[in-house]
Short mmCIF file of C-alpha atoms and ligand atoms in Angstrom, two decimals:
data_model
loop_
_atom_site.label_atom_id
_atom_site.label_comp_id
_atom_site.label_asym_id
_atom_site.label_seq_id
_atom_site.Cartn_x
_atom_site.Cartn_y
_atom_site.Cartn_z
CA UNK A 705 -0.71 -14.92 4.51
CA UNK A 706 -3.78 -13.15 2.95
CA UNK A 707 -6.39 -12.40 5.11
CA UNK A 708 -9.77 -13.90 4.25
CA UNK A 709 -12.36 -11.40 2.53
CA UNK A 710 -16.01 -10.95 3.89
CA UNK A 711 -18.67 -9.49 2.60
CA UNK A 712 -21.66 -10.52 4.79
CA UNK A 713 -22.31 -9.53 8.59
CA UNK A 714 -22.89 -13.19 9.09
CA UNK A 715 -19.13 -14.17 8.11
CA UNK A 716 -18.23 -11.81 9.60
CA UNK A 717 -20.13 -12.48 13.64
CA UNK A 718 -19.12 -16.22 12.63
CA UNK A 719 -15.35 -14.95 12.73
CA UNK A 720 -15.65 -12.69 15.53
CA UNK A 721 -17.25 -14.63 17.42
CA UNK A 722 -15.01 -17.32 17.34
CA UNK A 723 -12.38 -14.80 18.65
CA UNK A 724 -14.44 -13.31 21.42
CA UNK A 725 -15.10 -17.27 22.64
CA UNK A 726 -10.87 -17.29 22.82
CA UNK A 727 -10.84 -13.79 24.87
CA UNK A 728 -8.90 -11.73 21.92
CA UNK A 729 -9.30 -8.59 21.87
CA UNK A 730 -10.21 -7.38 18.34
CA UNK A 731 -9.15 -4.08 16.68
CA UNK A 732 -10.54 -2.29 13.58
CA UNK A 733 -9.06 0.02 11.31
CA UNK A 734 -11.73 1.52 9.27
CA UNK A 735 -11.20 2.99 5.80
CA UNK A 736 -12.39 3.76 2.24
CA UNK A 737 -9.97 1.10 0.91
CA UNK A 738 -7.17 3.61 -1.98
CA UNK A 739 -4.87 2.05 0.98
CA UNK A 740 -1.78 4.61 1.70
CA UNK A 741 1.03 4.40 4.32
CA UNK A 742 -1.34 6.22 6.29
CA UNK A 743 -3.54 3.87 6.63
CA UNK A 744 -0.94 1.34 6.82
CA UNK A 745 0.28 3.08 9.74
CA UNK A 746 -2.84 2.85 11.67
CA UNK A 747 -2.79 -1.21 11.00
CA UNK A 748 0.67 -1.15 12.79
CA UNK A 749 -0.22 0.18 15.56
CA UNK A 750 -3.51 -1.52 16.08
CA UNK A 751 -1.42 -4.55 15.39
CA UNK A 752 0.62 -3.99 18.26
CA UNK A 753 -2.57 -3.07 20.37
CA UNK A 754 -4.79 -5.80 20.24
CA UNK A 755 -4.56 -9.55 19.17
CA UNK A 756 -7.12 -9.56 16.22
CA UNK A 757 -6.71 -6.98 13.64
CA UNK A 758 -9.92 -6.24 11.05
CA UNK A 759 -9.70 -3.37 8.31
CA UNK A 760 -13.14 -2.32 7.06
CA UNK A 761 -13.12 -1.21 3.16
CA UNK A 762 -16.48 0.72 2.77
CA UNK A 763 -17.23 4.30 0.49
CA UNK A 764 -19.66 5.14 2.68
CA UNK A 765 -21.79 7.08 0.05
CA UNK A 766 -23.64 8.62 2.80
CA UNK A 767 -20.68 11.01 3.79
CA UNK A 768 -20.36 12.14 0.57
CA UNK A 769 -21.96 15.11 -0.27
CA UNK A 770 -20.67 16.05 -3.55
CA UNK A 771 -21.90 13.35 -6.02
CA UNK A 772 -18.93 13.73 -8.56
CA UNK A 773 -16.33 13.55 -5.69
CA UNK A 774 -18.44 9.80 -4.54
CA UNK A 775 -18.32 8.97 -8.06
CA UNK A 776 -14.01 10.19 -8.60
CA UNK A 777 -13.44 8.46 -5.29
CA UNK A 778 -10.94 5.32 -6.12
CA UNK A 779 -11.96 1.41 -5.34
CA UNK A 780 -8.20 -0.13 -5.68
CA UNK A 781 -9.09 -3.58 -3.72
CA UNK A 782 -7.19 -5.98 -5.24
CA UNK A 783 -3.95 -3.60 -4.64
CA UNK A 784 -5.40 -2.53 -1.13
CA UNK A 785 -5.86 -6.45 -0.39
CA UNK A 786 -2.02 -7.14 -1.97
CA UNK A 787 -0.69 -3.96 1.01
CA UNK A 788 -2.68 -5.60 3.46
CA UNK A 789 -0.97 -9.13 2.79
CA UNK A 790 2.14 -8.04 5.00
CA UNK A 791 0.62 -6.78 7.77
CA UNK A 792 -0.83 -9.89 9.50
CA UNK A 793 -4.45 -8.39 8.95
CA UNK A 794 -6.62 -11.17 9.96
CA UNK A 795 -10.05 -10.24 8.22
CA UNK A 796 -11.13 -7.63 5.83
CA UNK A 797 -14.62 -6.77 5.74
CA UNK A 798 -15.50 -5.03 2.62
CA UNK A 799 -19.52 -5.20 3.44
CA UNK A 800 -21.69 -5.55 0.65
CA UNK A 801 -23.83 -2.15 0.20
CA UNK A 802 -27.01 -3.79 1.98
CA UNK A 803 -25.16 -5.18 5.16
CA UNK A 804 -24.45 -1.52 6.12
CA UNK A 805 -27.69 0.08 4.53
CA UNK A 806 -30.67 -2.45 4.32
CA UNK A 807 -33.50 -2.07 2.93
CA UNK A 808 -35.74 0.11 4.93
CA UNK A 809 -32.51 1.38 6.86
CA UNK A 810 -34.02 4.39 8.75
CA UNK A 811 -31.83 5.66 11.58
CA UNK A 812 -28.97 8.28 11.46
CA UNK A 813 -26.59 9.27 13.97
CA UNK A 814 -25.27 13.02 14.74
CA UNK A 815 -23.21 14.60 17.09
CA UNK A 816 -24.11 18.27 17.50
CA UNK A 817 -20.91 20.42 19.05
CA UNK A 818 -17.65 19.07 17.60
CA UNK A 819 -19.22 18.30 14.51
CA UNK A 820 -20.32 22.10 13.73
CA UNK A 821 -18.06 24.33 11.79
CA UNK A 822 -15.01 23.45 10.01
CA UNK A 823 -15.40 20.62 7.77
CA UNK A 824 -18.73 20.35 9.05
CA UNK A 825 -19.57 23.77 7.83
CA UNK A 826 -18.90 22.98 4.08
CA UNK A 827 -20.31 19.85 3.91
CA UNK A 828 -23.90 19.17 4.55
CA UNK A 829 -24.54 16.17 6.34
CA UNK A 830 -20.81 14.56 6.06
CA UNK A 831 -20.42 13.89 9.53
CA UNK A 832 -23.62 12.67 10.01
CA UNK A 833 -22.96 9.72 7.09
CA UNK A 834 -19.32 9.80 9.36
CA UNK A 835 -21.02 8.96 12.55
CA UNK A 836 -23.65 6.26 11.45
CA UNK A 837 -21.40 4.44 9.09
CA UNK A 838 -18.87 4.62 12.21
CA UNK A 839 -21.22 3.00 14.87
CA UNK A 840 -22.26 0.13 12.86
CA UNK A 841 -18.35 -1.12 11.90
CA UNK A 842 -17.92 -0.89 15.62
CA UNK A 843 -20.82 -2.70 16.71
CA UNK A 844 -20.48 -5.03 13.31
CA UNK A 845 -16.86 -6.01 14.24
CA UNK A 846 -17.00 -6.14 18.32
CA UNK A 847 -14.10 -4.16 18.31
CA UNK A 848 -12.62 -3.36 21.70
CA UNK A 849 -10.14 -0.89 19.99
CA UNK A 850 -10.43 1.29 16.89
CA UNK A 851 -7.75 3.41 15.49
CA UNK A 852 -8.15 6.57 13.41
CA UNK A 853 -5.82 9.02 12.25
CA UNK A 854 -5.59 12.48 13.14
CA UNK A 855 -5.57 13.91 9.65
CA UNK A 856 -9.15 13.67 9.96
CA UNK A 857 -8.86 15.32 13.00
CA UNK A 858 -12.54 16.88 13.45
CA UNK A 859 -13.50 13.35 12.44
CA UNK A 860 -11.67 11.90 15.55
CA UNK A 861 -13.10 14.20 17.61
CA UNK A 862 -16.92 13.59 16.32
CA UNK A 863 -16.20 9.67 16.82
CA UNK A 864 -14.57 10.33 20.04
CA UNK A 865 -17.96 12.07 21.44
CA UNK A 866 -19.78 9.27 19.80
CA UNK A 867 -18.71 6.47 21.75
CA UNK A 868 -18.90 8.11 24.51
CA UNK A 869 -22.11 9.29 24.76
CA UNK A 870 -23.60 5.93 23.64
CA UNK A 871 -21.63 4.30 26.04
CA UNK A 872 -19.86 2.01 23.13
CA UNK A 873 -17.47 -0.58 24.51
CA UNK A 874 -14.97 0.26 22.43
CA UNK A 875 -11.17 2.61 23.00
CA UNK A 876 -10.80 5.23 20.06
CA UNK A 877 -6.96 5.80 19.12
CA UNK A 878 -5.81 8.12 17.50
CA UNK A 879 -2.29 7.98 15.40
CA UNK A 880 -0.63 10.64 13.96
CA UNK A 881 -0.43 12.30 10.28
CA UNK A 882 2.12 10.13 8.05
CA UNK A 883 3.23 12.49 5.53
CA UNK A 884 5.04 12.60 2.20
CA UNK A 885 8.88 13.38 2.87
CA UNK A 886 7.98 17.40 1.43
CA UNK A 887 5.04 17.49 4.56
CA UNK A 888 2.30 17.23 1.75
CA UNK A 889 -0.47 14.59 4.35
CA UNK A 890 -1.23 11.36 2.29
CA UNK A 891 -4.44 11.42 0.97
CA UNK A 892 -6.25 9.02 -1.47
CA UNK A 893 -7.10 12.24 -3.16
CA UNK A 894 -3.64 13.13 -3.68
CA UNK A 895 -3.92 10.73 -6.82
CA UNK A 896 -6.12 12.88 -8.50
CA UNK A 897 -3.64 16.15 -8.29
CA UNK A 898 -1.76 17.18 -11.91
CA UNK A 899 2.06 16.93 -11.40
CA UNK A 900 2.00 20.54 -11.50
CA UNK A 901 -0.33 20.61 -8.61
CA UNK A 902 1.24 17.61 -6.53
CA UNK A 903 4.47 19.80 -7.04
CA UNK A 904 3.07 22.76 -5.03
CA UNK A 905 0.50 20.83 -2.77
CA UNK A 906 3.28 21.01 0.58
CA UNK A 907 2.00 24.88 0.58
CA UNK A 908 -0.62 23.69 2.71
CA UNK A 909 1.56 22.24 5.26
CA UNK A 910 4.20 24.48 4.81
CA UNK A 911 1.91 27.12 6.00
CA UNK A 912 0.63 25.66 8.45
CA UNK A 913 3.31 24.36 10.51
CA UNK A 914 4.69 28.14 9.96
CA UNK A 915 1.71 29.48 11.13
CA UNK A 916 1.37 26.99 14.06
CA UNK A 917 5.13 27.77 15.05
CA UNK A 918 4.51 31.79 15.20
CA UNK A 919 1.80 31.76 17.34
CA UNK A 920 3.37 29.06 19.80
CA UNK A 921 6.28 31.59 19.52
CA UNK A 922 4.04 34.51 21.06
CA UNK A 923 2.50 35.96 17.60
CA UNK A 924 -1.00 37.46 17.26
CA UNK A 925 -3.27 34.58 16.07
CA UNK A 926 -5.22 36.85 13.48
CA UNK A 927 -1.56 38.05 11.85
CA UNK A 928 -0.47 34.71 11.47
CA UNK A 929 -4.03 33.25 9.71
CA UNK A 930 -3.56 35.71 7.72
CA UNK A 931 -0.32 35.33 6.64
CA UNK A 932 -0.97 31.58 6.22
CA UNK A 933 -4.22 31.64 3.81
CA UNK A 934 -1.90 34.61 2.07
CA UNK A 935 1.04 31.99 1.88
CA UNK A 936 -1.41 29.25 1.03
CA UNK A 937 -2.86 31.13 -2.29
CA UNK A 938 0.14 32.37 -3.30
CA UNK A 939 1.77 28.74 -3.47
CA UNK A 940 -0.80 27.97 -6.23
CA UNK A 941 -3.82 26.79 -4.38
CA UNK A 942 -7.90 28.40 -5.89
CA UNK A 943 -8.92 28.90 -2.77
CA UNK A 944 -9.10 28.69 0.94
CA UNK A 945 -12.17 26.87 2.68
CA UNK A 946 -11.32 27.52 6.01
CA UNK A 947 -8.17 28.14 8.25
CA UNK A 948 -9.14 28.34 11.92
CA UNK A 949 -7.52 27.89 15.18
CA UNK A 950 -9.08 25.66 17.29
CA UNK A 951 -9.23 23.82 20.87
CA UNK A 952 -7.55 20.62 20.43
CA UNK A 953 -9.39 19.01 22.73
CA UNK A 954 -13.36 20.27 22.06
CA UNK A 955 -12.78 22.41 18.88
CA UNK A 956 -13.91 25.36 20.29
CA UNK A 957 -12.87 28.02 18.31
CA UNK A 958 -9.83 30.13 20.04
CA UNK A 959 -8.43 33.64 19.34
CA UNK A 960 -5.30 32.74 21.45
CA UNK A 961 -3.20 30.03 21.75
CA UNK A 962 -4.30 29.74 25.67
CA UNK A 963 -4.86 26.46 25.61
CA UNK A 964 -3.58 23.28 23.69
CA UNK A 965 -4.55 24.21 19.86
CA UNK A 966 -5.21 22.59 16.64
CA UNK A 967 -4.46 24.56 13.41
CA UNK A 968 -6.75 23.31 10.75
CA UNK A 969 -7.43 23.99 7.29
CA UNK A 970 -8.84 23.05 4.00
CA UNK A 971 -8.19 24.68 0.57
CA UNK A 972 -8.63 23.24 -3.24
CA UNK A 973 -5.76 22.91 -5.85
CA UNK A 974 -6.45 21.80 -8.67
CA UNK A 975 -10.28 20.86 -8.43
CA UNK A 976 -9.38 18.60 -5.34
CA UNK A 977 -10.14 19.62 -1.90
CA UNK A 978 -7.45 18.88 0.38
CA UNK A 979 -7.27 19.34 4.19
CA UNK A 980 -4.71 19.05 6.94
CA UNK A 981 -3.94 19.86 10.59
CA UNK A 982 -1.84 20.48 12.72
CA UNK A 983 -0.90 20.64 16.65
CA UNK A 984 0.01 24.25 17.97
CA UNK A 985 2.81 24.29 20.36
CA UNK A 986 2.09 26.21 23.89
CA UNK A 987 2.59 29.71 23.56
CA UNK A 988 6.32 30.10 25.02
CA UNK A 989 6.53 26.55 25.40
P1 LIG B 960 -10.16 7.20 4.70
O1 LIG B 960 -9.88 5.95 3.95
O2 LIG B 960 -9.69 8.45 4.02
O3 LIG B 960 -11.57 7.28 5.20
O4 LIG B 960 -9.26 7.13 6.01
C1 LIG B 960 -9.32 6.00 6.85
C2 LIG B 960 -8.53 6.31 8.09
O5 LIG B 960 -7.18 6.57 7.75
C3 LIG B 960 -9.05 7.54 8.85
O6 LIG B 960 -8.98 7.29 10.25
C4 LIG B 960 -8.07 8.60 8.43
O7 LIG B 960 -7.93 9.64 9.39
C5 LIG B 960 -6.78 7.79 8.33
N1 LIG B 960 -5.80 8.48 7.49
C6 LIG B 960 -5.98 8.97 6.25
N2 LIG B 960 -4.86 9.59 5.82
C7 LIG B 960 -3.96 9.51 6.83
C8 LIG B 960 -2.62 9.96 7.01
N3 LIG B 960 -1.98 10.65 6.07
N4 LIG B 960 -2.01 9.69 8.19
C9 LIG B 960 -2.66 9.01 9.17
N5 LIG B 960 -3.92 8.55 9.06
C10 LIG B 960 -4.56 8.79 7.90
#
């Protein structure tokens, strides 16, 4: 069965609140719609963790903070609606512009720490659009459960601090990368890659997990970065943004793998910017 559409808060309360009266507990998936297995995959599993299952569909232009990359971004909802059909969704709320932002809309939320560096680094005021587009699906939906994936995986963490320093009622999950059978992370930006680049885009990953797997096999950190943004350039990608080692649980930067680490990265091929992640196995673990 399809799920219904809506496009106002009000349709949207009416719905929920209708489900809150039984005593379901209500999941949402947010996304920017260009629906992928990935996202797919975080629909399953909130399927299977709550009883009411919303997916938000929402270019939140406020994260964007290249203007051509807001305008490139694709808005596929009849297909993402037909993917959805499937999965037992039981609402999609693709909010109307002014039921996130109304007129006079004045308040923006940031989350210093996990949200510095990294992605946060190269894009001015990203996470900032991230975090206040973030609260209000929560609140908007009454979600007891959200689910996120970890390709976004500074993302997670800036949503995890969110809710809980404002004390939001709501359990963050976070579900793991669903990649293309050559490693290459699904991305709605993916569409936008030449065959020529989609053919060499696994170099990310590819260097990466290498990367990840020498220095949980005892190699020097630095030697291995190295070797990575090397391997990374020289499988066809312009440039490297960043490729850092991280704590996976505050994102502390790390210059050995002493704790559990997060290997993340972000490099352009082809005009598109693409970034992945991954974990770092204990050092002699
Ligand atoms: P987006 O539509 O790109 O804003 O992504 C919506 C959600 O889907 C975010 O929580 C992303 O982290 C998640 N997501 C995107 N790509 C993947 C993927 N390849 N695997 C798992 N989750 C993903």
């Amino acid at each position: 069965m399809t799920a219904p559409i809506l496009r106002r808060l009000s349709e949207l309360h009416a719905l929920t609140g209708r489900w809150q009266a039984e005593g379901a507990r209500i999941a949402v998936v947010p996304t920017m719609g260009a629906l992928h297995a990935g996202h797919l995959a975080l629909v399953s599993a909130a399927k299977a963790g709550a009883d009411r299952v919303i997916v938000t569909i929402f270019v939140n232009p406020r994260q964007f903070d290249n203007p051509d990359d807001l305008a490139k971004y694709p808005r596929t909802e009849g297909s993402d609606a037909e993917k959805l059909a499937p999965l037992g969704v039981d609402a999609v709320y693709v909010p109307d512009p002014d039921q996130i932002y109304p007129e006079g809309f004045a308040t923006t939320v940031s989350v210093a720490g996990v949200s510095e560096g990294l992605c946060g680094a190269h894009r001015p005021g990203h996470f900032d659009g991230v975090a206040t587009v973030v609260s209000k699906l929560l609140l908007q939906t009454r979600a007891g459960c959200a689910f996120f994936g970890e390709k976004d995986y500074q993302q997670l963490m800036v949503v995890r601090r969110l809710v809980r320093d404002l004390d939001l009622p709501v359990e963050i999950v976070g579900c793991p990368t669903v990649r293309e059978a050559d490693g290459l992370a699904l991305s709605s930006r993916n569409q936008r890659l030449s065959p020529a680049a989609r053919a060499r885009a696994p170099a990310l990953f590819a260097a990466l997990d290498a990367a990840a797997g020498a220095i949980g096999g005892g190699a020097a950190v630095a030697a291995a970065l190295e070797e990575a943004r090397g391997a990374i350039l020289a499988g066809g990608f312009a440039a490297v943004e960043y490729l850092e080692l991280r704590s996976a649980a505050t994102l502390a930067p790390l210059a050995a793998a002493d704790a559990p680490a997060r290997l993340l990265a972000a490099a352009y091929l082809d005009g598109v910017r693409l970034i992945d992640n991954v974990p770092v196995p204990p050092a002699g673990g």
